[in-house]
CSV table of C-alpha atoms in Angstrom, one decimal:
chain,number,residue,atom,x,y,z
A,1,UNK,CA,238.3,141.7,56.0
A,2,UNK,CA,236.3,144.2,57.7
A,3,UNK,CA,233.8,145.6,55.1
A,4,UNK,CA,232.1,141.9,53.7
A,5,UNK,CA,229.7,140.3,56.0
A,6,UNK,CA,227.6,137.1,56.8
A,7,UNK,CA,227.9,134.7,53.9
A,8,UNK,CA,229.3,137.5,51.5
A,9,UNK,CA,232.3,136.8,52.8
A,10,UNK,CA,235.4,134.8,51.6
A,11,UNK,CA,237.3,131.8,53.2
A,12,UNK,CA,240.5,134.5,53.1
A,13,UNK,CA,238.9,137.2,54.8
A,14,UNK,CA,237.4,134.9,57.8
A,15,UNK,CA,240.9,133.3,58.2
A,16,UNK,CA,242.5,137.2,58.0
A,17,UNK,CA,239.8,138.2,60.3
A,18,UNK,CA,241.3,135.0,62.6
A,19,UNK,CA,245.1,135.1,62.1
A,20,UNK,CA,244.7,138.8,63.2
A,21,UNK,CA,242.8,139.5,65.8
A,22,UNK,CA,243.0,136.1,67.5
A,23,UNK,CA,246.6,136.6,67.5
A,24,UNK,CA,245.8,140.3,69.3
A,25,UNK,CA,243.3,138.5,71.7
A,26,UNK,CA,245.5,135.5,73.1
A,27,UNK,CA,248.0,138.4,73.7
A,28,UNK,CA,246.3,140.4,75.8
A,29,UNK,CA,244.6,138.0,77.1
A,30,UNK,CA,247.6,135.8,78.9
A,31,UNK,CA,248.9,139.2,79.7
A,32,UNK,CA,246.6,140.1,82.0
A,33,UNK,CA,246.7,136.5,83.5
A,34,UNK,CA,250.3,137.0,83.9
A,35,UNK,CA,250.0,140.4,85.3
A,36,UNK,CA,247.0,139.1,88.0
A,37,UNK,CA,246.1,135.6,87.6
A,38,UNK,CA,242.6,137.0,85.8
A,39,UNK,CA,241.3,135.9,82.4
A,40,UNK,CA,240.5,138.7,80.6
A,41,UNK,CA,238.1,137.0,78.0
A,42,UNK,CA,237.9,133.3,79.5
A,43,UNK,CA,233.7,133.7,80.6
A,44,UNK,CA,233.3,129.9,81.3
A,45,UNK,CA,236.6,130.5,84.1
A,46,UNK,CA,235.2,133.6,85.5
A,47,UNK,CA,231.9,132.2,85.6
A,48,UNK,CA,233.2,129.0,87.4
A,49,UNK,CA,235.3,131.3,89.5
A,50,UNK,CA,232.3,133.0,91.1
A,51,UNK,CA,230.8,129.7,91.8
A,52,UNK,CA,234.2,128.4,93.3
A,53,UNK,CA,235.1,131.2,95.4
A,54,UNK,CA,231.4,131.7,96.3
A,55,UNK,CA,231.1,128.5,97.9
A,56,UNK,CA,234.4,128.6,99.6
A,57,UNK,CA,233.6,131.7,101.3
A,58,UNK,CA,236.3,133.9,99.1
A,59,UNK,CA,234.2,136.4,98.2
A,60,UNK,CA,236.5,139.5,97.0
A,61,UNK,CA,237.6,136.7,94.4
A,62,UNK,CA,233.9,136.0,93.5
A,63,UNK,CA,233.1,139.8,93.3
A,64,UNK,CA,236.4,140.3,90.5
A,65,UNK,CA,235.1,137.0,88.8
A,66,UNK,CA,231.6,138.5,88.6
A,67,UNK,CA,233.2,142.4,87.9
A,68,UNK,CA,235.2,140.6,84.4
A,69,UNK,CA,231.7,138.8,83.2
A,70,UNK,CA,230.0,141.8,83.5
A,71,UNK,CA,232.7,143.9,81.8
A,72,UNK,CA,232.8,141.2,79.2
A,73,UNK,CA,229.0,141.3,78.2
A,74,UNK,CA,229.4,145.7,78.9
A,75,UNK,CA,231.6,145.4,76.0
A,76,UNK,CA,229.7,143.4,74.0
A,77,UNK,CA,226.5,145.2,74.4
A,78,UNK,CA,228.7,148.3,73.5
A,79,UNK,CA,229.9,147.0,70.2
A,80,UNK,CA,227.1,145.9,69.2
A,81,UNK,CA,225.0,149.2,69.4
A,82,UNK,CA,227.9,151.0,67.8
A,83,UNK,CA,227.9,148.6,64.8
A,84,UNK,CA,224.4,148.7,64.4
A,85,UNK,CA,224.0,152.8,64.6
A,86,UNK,CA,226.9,153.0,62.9
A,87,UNK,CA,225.6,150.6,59.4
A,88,UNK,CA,222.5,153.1,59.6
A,89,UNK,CA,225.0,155.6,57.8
A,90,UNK,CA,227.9,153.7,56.6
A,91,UNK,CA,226.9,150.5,55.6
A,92,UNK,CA,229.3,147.3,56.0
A,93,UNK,CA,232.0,149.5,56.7
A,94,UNK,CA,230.7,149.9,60.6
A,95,UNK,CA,232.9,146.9,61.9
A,96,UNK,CA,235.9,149.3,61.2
A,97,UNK,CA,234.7,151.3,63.8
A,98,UNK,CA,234.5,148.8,66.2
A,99,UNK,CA,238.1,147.8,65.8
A,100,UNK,CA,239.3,151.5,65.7
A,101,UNK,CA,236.9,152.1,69.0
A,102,UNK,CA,239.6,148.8,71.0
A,103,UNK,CA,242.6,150.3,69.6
A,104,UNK,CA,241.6,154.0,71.6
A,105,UNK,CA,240.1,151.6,74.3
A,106,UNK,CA,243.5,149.8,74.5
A,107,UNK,CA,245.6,153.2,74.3
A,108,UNK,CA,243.0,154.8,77.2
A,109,UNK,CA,243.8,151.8,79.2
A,110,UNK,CA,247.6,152.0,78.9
A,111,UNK,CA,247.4,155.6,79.6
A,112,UNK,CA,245.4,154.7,82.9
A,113,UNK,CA,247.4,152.2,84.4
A,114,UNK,CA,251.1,153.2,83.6
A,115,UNK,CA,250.8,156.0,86.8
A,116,UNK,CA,249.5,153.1,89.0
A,117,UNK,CA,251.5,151.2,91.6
A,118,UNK,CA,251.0,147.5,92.1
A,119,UNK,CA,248.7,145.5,93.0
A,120,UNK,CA,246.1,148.2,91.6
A,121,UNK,CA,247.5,148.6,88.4
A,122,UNK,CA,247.1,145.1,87.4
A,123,UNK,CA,243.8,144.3,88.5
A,124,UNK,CA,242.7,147.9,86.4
A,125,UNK,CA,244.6,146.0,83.3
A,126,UNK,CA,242.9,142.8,83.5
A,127,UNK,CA,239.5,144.5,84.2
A,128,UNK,CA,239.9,147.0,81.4
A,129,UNK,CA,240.9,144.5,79.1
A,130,UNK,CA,237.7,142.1,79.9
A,131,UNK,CA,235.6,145.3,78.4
A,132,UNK,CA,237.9,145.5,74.9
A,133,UNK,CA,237.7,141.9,74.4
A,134,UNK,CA,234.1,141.7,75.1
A,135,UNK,CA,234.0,144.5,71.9
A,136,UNK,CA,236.2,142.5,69.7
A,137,UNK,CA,234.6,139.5,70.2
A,138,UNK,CA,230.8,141.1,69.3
A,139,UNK,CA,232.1,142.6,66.1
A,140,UNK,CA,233.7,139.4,64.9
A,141,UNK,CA,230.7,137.1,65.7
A,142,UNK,CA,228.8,139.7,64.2
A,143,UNK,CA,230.3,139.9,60.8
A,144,UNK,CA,231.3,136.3,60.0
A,145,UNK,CA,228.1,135.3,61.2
A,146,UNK,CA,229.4,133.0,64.4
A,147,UNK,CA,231.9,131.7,61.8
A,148,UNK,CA,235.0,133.2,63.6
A,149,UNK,CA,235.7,133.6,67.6
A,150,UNK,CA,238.5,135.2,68.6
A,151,UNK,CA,238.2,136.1,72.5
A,152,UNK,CA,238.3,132.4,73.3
A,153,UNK,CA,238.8,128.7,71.6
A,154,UNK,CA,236.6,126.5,73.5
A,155,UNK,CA,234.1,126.4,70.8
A,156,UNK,CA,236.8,126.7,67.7
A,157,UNK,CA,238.2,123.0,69.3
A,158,UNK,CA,234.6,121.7,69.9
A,159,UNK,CA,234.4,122.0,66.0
A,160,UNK,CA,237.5,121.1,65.6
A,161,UNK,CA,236.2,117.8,66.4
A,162,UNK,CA,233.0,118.3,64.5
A,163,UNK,CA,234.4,118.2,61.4
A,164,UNK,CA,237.1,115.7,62.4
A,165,UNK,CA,234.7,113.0,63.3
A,166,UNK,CA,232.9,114.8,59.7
A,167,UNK,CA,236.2,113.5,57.9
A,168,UNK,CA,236.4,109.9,59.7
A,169,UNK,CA,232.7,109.7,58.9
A,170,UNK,CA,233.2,110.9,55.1
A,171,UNK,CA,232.6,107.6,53.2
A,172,UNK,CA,228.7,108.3,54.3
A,173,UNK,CA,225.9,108.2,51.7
A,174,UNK,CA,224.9,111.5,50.9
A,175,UNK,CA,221.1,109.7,51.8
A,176,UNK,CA,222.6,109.8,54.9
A,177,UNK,CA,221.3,113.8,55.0
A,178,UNK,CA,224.3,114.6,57.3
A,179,UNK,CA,226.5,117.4,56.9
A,180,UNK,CA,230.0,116.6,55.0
A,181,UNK,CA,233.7,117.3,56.0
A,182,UNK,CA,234.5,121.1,55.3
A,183,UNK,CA,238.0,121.1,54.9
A,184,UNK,CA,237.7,124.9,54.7
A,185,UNK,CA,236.2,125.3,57.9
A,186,UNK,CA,238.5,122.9,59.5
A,187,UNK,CA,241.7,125.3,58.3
A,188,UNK,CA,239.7,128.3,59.8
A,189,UNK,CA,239.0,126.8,63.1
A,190,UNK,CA,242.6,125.1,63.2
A,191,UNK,CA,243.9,129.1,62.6
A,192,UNK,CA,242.0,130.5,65.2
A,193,UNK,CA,243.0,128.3,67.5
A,194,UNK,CA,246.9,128.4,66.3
A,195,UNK,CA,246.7,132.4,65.9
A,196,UNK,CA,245.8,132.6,69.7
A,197,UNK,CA,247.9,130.1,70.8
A,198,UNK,CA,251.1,132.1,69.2
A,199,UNK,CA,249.4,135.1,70.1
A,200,UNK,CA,249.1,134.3,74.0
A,201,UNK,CA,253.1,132.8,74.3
A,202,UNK,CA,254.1,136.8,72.0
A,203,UNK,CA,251.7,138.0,74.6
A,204,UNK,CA,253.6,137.0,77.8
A,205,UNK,CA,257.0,137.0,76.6
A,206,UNK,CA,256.2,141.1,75.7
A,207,UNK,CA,254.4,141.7,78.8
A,208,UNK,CA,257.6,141.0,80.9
A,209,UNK,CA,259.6,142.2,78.4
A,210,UNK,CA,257.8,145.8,77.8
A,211,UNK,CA,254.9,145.7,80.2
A,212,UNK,CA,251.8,147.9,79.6
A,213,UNK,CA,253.4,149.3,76.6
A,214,UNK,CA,252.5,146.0,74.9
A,215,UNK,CA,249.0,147.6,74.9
A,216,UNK,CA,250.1,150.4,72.6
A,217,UNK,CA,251.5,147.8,70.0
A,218,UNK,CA,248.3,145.3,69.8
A,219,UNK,CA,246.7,149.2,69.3
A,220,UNK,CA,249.0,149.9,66.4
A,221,UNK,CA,247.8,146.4,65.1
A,222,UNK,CA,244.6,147.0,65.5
A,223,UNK,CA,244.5,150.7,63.8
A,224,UNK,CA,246.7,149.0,60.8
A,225,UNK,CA,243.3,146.5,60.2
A,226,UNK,CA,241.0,149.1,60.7
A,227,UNK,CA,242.2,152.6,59.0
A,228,UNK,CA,241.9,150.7,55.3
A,229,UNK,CA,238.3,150.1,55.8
A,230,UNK,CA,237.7,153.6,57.3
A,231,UNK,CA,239.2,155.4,54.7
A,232,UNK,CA,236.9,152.8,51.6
């Protein structure tokens, strides 16, 4: 799941890639909403936040808004050089090291916020979680080549629709030079958007159940994906 990249990869491993780590994602994600009313990975919100609370004069809001995109794209950028100066020296296997770096990220953060009182505590959650999510969802775009997004679903249930209106549209001529129904894709996308659905109601049910030590279990998950890889 983590070693294969780009077109080298199989329909399983993209939809393991997405059962997993979308699951993870809509967890922490809907916990840090929970915890402060924040999207941790929801960009187009935060982005539409800033302009909202901008114009209405709310502009603490519109700074945290603008604090979580830039977290978000810190992360990213972060992944992303680690993947690339890591596949100088180990090859495919570089991704692992991404996912290992979220589940320390995740533990770090845990460890950070447990001594902190309320309100403070949850706005360091949220904010600390916009950075890992930002990581996570680099590395996955990375190696399934766009394929697979598991941070957020806006674009999974955009082609959802694609390939629906693909499958209405099937009895085309293939002179028609348009791109068939891909039942395979259509399963991916419907999985990522399932796996972070489930993964967001496990998420909140946790979070009040456990509270930040529901970071130390998505970091348990996360190590279980990565340490296979690591050690091949």
């Amino acid at each position: 799941m983590l070693i294969h990249e780009g077109e080298t990869r199989s329909p399983a491993a993209d939809r393991a890639l997405a059962l997993s780590l979308a699951g993870v994602a809509g967890a922490l994600n809907t916990a840090g909403f929970y915890a402060v009313g924040l999207y941790a990975s929801n960009m187009t919100g935060n982005v539409s936040a800033i302009s909202d609370r901008t114009g209405t004069g709310d502009l603490v809001l519109a700074a945290q808004a603008c604090l979580l995109v830039v977290l978000f794209v810190l992360g990213a950028t972060t992944s992303t050089l680690m993947i690339r100066r890591r596949r100088r020296k180990a090859g495919p296997g570089a991704y692992a090291y991404s996912v290992c770096a979220e589940a320390l990220l995740l533990v770090a953060v845990g460890l950070l916020v447990l001594p902190l009182a309320e309100p403070v505590r949850s706005h360091t959650l949220v904010l600390g979680l916009s950075f890992i999510l930002g990581l996570q969802n680099a590395a996955v775009t990375k190696i399934s080549e766009a394929r697979v997004r598991t941070t957020h679903v806006t674009g999974m249930i955009t082609d959802i629709g694609i390939e629906l209106a693909r499958w209405l549209d099937r009895d085309a001529s293939a002179s028609d030079r348009l791109k068939p129904h891909d039942p395979v894709r259509l399963r991916l996308y419907l999985l990522t958007v399932g796996a972070f659905l489930g993964g967001g109601l496990v998420g909140v049910v946790a979070y009040r159940l456990v509270g930040v030590a529901l970071l130390f279990a998505a970091a348990a998950v996360l190590a279980c994906l990565a340490l296979p890889a690591l050690r091949r």
